Tab-separated table of C-alpha atoms in Angstrom:
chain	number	residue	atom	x	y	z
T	8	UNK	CA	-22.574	56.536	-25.416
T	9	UNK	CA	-25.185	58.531	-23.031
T	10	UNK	CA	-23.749	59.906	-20.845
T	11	UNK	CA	-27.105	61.350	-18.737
T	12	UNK	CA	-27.810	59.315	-15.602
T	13	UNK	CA	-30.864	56.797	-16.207
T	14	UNK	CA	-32.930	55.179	-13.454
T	15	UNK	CA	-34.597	51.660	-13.077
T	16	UNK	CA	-36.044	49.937	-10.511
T	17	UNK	CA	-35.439	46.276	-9.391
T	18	UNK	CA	-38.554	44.793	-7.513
T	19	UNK	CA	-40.088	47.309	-4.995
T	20	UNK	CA	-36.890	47.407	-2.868
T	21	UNK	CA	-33.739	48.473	-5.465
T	22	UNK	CA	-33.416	51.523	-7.742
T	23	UNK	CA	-30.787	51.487	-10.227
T	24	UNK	CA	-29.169	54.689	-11.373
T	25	UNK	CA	-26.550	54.452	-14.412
T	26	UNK	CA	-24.050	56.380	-15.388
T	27	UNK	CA	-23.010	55.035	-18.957
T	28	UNK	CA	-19.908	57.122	-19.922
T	29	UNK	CA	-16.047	56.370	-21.093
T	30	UNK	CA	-14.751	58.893	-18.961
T	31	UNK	CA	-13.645	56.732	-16.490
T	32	UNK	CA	-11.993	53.279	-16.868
T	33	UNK	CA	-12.582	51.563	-13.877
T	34	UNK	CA	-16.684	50.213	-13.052
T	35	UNK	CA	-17.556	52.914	-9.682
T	36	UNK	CA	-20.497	51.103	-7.837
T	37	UNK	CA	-21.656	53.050	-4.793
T	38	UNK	CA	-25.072	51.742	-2.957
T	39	UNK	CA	-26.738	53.267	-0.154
T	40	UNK	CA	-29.793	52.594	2.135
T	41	UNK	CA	-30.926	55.215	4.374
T	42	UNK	CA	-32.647	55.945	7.866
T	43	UNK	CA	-34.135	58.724	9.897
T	44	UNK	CA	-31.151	60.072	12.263
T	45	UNK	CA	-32.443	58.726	15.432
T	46	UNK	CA	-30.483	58.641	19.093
T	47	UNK	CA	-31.778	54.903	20.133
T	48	UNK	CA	-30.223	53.620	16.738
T	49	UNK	CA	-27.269	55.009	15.568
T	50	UNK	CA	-24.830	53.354	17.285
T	51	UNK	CA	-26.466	50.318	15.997
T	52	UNK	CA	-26.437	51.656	12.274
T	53	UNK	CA	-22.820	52.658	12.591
T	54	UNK	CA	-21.545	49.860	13.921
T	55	UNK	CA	-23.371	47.626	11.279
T	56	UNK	CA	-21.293	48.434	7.865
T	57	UNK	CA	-18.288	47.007	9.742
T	58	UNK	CA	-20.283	43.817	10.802
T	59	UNK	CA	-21.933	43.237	7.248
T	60	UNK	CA	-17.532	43.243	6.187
T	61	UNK	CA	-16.911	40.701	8.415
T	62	UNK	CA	-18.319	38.196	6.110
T	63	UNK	CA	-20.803	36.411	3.883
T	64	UNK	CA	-22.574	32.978	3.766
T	65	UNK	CA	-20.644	32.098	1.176
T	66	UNK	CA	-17.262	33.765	2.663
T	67	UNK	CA	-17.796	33.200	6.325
T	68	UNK	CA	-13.954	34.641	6.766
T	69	UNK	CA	-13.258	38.202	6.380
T	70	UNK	CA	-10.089	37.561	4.834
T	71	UNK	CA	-11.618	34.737	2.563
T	72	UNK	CA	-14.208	37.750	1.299
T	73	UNK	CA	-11.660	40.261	0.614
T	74	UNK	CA	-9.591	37.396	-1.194
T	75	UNK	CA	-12.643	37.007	-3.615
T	76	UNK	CA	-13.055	40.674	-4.198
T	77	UNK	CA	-9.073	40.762	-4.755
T	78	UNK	CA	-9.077	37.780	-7.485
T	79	UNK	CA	-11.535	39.989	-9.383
T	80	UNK	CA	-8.917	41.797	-10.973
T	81	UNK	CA	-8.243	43.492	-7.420
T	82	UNK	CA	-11.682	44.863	-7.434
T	83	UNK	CA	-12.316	46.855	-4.270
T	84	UNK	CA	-15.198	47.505	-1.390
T	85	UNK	CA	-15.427	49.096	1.229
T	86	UNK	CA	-18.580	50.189	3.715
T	87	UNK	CA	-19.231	52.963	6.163
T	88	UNK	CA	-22.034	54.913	8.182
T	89	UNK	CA	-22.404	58.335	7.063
T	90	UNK	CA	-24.726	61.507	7.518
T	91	UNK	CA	-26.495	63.436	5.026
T	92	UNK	CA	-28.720	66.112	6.642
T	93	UNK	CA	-31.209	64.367	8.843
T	94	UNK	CA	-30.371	61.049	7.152
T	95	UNK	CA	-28.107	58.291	8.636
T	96	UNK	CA	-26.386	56.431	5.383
T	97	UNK	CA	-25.042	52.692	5.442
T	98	UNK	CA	-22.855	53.163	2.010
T	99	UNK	CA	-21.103	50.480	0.382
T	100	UNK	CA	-18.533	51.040	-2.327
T	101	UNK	CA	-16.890	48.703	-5.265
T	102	UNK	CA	-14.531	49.478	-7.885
T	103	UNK	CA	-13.957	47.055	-10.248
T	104	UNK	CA	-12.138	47.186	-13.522
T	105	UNK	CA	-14.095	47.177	-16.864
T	106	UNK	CA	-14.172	44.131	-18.130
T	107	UNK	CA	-13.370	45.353	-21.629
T	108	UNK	CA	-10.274	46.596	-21.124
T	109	UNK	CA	-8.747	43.275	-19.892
T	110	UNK	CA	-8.296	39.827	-21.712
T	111	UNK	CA	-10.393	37.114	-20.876
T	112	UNK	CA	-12.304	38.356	-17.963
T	113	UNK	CA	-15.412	37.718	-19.122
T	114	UNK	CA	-18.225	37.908	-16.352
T	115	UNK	CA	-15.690	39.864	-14.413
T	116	UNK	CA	-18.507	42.468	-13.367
T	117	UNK	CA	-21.200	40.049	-13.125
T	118	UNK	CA	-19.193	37.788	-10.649
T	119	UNK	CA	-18.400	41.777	-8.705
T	120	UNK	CA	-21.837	42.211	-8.387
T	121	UNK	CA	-22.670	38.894	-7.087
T	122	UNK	CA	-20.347	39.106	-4.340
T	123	UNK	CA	-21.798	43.187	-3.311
T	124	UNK	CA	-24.937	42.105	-3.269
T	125	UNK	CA	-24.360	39.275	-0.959
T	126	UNK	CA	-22.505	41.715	1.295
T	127	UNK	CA	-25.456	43.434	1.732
T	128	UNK	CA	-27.890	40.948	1.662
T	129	UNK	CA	-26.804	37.632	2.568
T	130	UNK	CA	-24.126	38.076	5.921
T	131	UNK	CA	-22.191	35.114	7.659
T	132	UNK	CA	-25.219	34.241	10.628
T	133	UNK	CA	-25.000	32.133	13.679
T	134	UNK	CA	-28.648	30.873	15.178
T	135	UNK	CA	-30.367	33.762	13.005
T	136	UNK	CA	-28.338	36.834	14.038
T	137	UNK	CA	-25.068	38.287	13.270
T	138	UNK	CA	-22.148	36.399	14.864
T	139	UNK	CA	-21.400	36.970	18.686
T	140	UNK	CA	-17.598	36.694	17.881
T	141	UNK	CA	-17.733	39.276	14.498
T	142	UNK	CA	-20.374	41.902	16.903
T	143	UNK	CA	-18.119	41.294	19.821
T	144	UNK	CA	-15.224	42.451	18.253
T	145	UNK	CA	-16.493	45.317	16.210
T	146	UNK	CA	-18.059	47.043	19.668
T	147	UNK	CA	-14.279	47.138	21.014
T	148	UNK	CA	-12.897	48.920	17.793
T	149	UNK	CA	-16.290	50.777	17.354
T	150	UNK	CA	-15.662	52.149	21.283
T	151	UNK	CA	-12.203	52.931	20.065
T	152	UNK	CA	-13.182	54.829	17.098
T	153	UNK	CA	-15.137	56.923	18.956
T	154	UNK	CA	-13.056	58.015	21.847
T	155	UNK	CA	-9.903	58.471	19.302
T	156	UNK	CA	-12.809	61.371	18.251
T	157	UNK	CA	-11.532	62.970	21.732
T	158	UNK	CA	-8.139	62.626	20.669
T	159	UNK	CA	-8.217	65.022	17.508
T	160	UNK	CA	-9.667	68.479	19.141
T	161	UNK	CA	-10.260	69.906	16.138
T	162	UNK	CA	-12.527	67.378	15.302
T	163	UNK	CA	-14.248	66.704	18.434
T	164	UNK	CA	-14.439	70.460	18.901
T	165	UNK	CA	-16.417	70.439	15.604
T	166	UNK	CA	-18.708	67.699	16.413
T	167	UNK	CA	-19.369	69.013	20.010
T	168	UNK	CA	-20.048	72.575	18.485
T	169	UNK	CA	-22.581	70.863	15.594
T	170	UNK	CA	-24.024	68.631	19.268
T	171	UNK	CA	-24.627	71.973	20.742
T	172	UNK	CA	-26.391	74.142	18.301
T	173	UNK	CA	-28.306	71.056	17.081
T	174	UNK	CA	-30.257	69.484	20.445
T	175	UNK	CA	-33.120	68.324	19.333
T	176	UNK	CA	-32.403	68.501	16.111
T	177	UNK	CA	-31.669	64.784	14.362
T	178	UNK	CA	-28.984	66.323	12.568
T	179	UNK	CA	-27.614	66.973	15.928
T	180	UNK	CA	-27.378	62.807	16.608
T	181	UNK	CA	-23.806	61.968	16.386
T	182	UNK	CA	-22.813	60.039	12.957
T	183	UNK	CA	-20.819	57.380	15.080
T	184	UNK	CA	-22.879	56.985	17.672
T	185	UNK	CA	-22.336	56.828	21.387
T	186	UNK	CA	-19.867	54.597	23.198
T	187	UNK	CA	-22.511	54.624	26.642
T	188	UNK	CA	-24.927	52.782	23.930
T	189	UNK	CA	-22.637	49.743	22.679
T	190	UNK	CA	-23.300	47.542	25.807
T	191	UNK	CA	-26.882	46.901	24.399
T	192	UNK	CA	-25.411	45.949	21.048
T	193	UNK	CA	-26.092	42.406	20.890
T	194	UNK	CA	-25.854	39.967	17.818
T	195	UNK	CA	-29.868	39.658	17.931
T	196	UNK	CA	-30.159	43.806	18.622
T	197	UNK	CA	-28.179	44.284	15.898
T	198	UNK	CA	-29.206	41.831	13.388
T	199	UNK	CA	-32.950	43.293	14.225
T	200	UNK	CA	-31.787	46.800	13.091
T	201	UNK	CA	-30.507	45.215	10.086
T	202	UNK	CA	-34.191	43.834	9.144
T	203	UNK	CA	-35.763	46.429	10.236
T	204	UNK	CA	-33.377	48.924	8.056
T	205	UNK	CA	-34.097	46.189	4.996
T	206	UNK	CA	-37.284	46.352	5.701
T	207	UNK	CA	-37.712	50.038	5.342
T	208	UNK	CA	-35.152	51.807	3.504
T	209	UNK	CA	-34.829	51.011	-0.897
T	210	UNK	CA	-31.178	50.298	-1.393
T	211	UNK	CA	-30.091	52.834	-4.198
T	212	UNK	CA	-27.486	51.619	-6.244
T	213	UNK	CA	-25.561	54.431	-8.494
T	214	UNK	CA	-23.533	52.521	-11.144
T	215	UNK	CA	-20.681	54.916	-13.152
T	216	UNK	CA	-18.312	53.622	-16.102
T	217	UNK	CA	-17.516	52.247	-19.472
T	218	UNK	CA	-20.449	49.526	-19.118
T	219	UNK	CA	-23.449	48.542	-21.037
T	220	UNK	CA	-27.014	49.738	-19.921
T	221	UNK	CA	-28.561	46.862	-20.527
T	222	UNK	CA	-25.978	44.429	-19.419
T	223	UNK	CA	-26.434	46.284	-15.911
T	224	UNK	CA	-29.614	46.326	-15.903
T	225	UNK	CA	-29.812	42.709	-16.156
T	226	UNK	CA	-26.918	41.780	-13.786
T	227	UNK	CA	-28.398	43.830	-11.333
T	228	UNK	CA	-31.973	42.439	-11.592
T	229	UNK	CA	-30.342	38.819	-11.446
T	230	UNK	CA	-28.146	39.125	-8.570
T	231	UNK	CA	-29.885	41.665	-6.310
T	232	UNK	CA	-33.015	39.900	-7.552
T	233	UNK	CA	-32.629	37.080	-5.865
T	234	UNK	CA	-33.240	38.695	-2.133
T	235	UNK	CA	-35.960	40.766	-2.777
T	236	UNK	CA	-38.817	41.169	-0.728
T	237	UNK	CA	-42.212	41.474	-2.359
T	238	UNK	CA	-43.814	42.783	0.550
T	239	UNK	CA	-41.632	45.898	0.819
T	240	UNK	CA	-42.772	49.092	1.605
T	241	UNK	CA	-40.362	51.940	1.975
T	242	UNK	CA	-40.835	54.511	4.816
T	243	UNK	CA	-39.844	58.200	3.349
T	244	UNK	CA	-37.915	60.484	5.620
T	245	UNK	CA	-39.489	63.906	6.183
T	246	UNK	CA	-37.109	66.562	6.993
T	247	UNK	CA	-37.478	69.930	7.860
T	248	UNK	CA	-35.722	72.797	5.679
T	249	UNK	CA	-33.381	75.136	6.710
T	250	UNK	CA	-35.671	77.960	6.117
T	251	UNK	CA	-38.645	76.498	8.461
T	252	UNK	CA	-35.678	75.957	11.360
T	253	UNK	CA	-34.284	79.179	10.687
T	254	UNK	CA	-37.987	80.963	10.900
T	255	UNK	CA	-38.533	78.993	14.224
T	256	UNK	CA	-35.011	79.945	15.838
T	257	UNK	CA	-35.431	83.767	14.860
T	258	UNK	CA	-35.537	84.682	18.347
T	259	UNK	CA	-33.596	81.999	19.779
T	260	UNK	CA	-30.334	83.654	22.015
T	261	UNK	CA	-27.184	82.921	20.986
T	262	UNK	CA	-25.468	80.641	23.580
T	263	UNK	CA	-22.218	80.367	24.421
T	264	UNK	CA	-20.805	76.827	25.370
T	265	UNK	CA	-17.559	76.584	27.519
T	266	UNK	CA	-15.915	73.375	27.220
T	267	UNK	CA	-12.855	72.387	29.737
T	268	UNK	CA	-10.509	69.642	29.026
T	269	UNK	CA	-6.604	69.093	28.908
T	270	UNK	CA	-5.625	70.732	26.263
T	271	UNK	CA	-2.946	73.799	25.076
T	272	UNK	CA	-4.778	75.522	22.735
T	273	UNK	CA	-8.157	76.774	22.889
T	274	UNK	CA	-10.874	75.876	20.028
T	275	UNK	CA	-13.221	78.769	19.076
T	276	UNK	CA	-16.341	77.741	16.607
T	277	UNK	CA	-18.844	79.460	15.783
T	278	UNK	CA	-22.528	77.357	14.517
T	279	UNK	CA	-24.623	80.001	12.292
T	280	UNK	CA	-27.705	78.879	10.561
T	281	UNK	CA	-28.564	79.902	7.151
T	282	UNK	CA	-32.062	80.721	4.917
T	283	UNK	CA	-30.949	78.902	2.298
T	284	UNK	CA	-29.769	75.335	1.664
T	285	UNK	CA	-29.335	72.916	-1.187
T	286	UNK	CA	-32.513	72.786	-3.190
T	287	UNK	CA	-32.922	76.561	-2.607
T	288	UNK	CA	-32.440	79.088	-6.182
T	289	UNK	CA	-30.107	81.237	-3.862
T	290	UNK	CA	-28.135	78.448	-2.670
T	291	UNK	CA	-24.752	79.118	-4.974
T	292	UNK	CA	-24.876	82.370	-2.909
T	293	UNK	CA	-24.306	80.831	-0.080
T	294	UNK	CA	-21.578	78.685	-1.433
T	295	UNK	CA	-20.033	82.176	-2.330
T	296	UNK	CA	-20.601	83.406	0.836
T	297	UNK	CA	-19.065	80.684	3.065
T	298	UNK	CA	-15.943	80.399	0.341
T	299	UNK	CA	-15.656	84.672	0.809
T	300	UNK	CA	-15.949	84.153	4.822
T	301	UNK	CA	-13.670	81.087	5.475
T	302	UNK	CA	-13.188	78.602	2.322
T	303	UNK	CA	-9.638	79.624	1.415
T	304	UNK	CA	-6.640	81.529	2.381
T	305	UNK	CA	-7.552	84.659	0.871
T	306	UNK	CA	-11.234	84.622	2.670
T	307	UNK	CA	-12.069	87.193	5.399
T	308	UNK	CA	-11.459	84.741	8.418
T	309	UNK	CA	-8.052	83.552	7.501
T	310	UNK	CA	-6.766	86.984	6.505
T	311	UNK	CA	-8.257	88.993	9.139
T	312	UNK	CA	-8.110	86.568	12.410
T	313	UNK	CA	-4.902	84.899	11.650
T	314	UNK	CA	-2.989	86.956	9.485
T	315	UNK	CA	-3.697	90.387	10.756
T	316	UNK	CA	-4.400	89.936	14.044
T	317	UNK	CA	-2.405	87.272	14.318
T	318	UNK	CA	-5.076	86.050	17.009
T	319	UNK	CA	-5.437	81.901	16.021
T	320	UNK	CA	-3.278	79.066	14.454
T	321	UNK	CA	-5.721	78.789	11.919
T	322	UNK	CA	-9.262	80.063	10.809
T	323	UNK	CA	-11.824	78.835	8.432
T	324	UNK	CA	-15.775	77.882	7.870
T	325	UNK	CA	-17.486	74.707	6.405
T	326	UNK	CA	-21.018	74.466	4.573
T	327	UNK	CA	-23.580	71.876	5.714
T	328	UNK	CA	-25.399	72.493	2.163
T	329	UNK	CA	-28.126	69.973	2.845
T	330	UNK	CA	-29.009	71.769	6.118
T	331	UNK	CA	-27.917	75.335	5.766
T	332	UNK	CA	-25.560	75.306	8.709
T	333	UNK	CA	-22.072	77.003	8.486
T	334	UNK	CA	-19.543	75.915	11.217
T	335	UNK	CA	-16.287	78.377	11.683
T	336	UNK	CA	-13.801	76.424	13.064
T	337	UNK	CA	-10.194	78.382	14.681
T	338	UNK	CA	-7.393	77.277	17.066
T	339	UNK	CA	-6.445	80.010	19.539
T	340	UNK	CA	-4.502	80.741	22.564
T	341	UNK	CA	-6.593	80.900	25.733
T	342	UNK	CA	-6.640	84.761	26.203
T	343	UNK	CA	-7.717	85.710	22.884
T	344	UNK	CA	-10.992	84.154	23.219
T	345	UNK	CA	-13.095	87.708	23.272
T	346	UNK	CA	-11.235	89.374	20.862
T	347	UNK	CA	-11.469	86.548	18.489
T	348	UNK	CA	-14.994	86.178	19.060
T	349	UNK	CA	-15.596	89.788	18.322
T	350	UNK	CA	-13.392	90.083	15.187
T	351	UNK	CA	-15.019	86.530	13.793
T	352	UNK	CA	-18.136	88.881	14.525
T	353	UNK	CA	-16.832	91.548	12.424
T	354	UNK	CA	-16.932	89.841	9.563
T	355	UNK	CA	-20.254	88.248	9.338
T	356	UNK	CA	-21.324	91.745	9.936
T	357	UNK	CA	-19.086	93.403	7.461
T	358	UNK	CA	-20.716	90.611	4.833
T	359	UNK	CA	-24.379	92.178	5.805
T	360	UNK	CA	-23.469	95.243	5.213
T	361	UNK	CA	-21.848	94.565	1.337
T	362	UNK	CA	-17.790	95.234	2.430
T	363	UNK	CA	-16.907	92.607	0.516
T	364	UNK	CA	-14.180	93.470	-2.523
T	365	UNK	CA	-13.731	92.299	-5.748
T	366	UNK	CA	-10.880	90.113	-5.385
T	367	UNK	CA	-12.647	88.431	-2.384
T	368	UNK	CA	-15.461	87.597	-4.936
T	369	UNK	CA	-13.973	86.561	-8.072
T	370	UNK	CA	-10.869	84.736	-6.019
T	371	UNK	CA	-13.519	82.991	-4.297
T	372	UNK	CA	-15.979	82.332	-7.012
T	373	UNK	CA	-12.607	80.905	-9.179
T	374	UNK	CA	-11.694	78.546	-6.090
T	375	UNK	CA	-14.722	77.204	-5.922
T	376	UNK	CA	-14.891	76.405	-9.571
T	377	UNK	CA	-11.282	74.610	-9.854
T	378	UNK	CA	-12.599	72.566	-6.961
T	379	UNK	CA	-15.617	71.515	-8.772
T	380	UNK	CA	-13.827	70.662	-11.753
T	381	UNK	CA	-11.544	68.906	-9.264
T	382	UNK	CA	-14.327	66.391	-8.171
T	383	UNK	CA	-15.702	66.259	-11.444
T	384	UNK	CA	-12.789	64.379	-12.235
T	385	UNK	CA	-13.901	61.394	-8.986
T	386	UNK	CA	-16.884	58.781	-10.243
T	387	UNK	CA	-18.315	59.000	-6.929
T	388	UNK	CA	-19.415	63.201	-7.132
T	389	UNK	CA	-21.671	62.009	-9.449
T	390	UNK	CA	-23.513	59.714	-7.462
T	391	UNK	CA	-23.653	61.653	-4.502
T	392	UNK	CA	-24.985	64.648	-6.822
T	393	UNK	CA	-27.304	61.868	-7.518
T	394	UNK	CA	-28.433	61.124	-4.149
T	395	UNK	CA	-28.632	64.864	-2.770
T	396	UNK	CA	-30.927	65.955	-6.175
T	397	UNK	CA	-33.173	62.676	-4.294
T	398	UNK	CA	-32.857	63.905	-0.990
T	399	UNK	CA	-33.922	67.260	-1.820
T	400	UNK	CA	-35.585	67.420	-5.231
T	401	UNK	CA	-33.369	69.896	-6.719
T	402	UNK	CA	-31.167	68.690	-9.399
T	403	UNK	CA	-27.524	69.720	-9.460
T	404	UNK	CA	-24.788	68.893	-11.636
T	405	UNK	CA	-21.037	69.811	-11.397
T	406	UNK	CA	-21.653	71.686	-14.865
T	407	UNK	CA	-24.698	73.531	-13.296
T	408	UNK	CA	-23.188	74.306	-10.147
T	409	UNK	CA	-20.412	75.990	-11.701
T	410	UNK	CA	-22.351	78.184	-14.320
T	411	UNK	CA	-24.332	79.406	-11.265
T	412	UNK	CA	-21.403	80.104	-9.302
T	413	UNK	CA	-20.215	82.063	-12.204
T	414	UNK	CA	-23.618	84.328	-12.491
T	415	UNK	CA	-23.520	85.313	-8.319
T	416	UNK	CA	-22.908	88.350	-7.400
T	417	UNK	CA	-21.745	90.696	-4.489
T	418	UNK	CA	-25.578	91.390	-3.982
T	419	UNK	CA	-26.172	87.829	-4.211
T	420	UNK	CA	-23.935	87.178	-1.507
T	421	UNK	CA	-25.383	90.452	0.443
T	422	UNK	CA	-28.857	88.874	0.665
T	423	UNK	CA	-27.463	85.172	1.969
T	424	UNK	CA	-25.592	87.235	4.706
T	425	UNK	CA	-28.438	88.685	5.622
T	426	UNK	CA	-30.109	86.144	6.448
T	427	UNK	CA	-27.381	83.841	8.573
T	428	UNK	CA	-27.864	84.265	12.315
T	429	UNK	CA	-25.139	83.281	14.917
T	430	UNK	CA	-26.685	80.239	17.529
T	431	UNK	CA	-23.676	79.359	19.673
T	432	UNK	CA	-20.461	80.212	20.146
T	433	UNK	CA	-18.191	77.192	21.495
T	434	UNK	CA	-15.368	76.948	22.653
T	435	UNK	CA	-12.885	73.953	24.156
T	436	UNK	CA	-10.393	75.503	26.821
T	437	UNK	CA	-8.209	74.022	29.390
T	438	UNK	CA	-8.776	73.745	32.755
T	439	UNK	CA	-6.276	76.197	34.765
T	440	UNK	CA	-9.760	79.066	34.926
T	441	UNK	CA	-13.074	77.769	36.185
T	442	UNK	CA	-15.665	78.994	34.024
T	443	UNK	CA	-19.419	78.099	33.512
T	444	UNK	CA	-19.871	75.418	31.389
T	445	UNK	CA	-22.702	77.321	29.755
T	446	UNK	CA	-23.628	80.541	30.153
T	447	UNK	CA	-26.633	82.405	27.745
T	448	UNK	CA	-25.681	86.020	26.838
């Protein structure tokens, strides 16, 4: 069976990307339609996944729809808003077990796909727009969602610190949205966004399992068929890469960004912004690099801020690979701010300059290949592999990514370092010292 992703196109609106391959036995269907990150309509996009799950023309009940998807076998879907670099996602999900395996269920993935493409396509309507009662109700939990953000400081310190360093920026836009912009969510506001997002966006659907090529190409084409519109044109997203950014920022100050708020232990993070990103040659580098500086628990930020200076509660970084951001995330007790700052410092400056050992290299470069093998074994890295080699143009595959992680080395790793500059420094403290909220250095 081939086991290489194929691509076909359905119409002018739907691209079909296949994953034939026995190593899974369940049918993974993940489809996506995209838009540029914008501030006047994400709230709308985030809110509209949960709207399009409220129910279709043929299930006008939520629980009726689910019921459906359960008597397939217990086939499951779910939907969310998501962001990808600059890119605002509305991703559905199915899993649905291969037909083959099971004794007469016949049709069983045809009859999946019907109902997922009527999710999308074909929602429950009242007068022409979503229902007042379904859009109603999602605003309070979408509201709630959002301010239970506030809730988990670790979290909201992250997305405040990626709000800071990114004005301007759309990847600075918040994924959720904002809870000031729900009262303008109507039924007809937010069924418009919904035709104007079908109007401009393909829907990409990545399709991973046991099946038959052909047999999914022709299920597809049949049930997603059927709401196509021949006068589609897709609008591309432009984005800007990280290097361009990076070249623009090179004599941007570093800010600092004092937050104050109720809360017992201070949040120190850190934005830096890289040279490289995804669909750059020196990318696994950077990978390297932000596993050596704060992926794991023998990396330079855990070891030397927590465990020898015994200075936070715990201290990491992420990678925004699409973007070439890092974020370095630590809890800490309200004093310790400036020396934490300045030993966080430390290291990215130690990494310039090449101290970085052995172990921290080949521990690193061995954790970051068990995790790729990790989500080699999920049906949806695939797809999202997929999706980023679209994005960007730069085709990756978990086999790929971890023969290059294998070949970096300590020079590798040198030159990324050299090239990551510190934007803002943020940090969430409570209230008992006034400080400035923001202050440049």
């Amino acid at each position: 069976m081939n086991s290489t992703w194929i691509t076909d196109r359905i119409g002018k609106q739907v691209y079909l990307h296949i994953l034939a391959t026995e190593k899974y036995k369940m049918v993974s269907v993940f489809a996506q339609l995209e838009s540029e990150l914008l501030r006047d309509r994400a709230t709308k996009l985030a809110l509209l996944p949960q709207v399009l799950m409220r129910g279709t023309k043929r299930y006008p009940e939520t629980t009726a729809l689910i019921r459906a998807f359960d008597d397939l076998y217990g086939a499951a879907i779910g939907a969310r808003v998501n962001k990808h670099g600059d890119r605002q996602t509305v991703e559905f999900t199915m899993q649905v077990p291969h037909e083959g395996y099971l004794t007469s269920a016949e049709g069983l993935f045809a009859s999946a796909m019907q109902l997922f493409a009527e999710v999308i396509f074909d929602p429950k309507t009242e007068d022409g727009v979503f229902a007042k009662s379904d859009v109603d109700a999602e605003v309070v939990l979408h509201a709630q969602r959002i301010e239970n953000l506030v809730n988990d400081k670790i979290a909201y310190a992250g997305e405040r610190c990626v709000q800071e360093m990114c004005q301007g920026e759309p990847f600075g836009i918040a994924r959720l949205g904002y809870v000031e912009d729900l009262p303008a969510v109507t039924p007809t506001a937010l069924y418009t966004t919904y035709q104007e997002l079908l109007e401009s966006s393909a829907l990409h659907i990545y399709i991973v399992g046991p099946v038959d090529e052909q047999m999914v190409k022709e299920t597809c084409s049949r049930e997603f068929g059927r709401f196509m519109n021949d006068q589609f044109a897709e609008h591309l997203i432009t984005t800007v890469s990280s290097a361009d950014l990076s070249r623009q920022m090179s004599d941007k100050t570093e800010r600092v960004v004092i937050e104050e708020m109720e809360v017992s232990q201070g949040k120190l993070n850190v934005g830096l912004r890289a040279q490289s990103s995804y669909e750059k040659d020196d990318y696994p580098a950077l990978v390297v690099y932000n596993g050596i500086l704060g992926g794991f628990p023998h990396s330079k930020l855990f070891i030397n801020v927590r465990e020898k200076s015994s200075l936070a509660y715990y201290a990491s970084s992420r990678l925004e690979g699409l973007k070439g951001l890092l974020f370095i995330q630590s809890g800490i007790q309200m004093s310790n701010f400036e020396r934490a700052k300045d030993i966080i410092k430390q290291q990215l400056e130690d990494m310039r300059k090449g101290l970085i050992t052995d172990d921290e290299l080949n521990f690193t470069k061995k954790g970051l290949i068990n995790q790729y093998l990790q989500s080699d074994d999920q049906p949806f890295t695939g797809a999202v592999l997929q999706m980023y080699s679209r994005f960007t143009g730069r085709e990756r595959s978990v086999t790929q990514l971890i023969e290059d992680v294998r070949k970096v080395t300590k020079e590798d790793v040198v030159a990324v370092a050299q090239g990551i500059t510190s934007e803002l420094v943020y940090f969430l403290r409570d209230k008992e010292v006034s400080q400035d909220e923001s202050q440049d250095l």
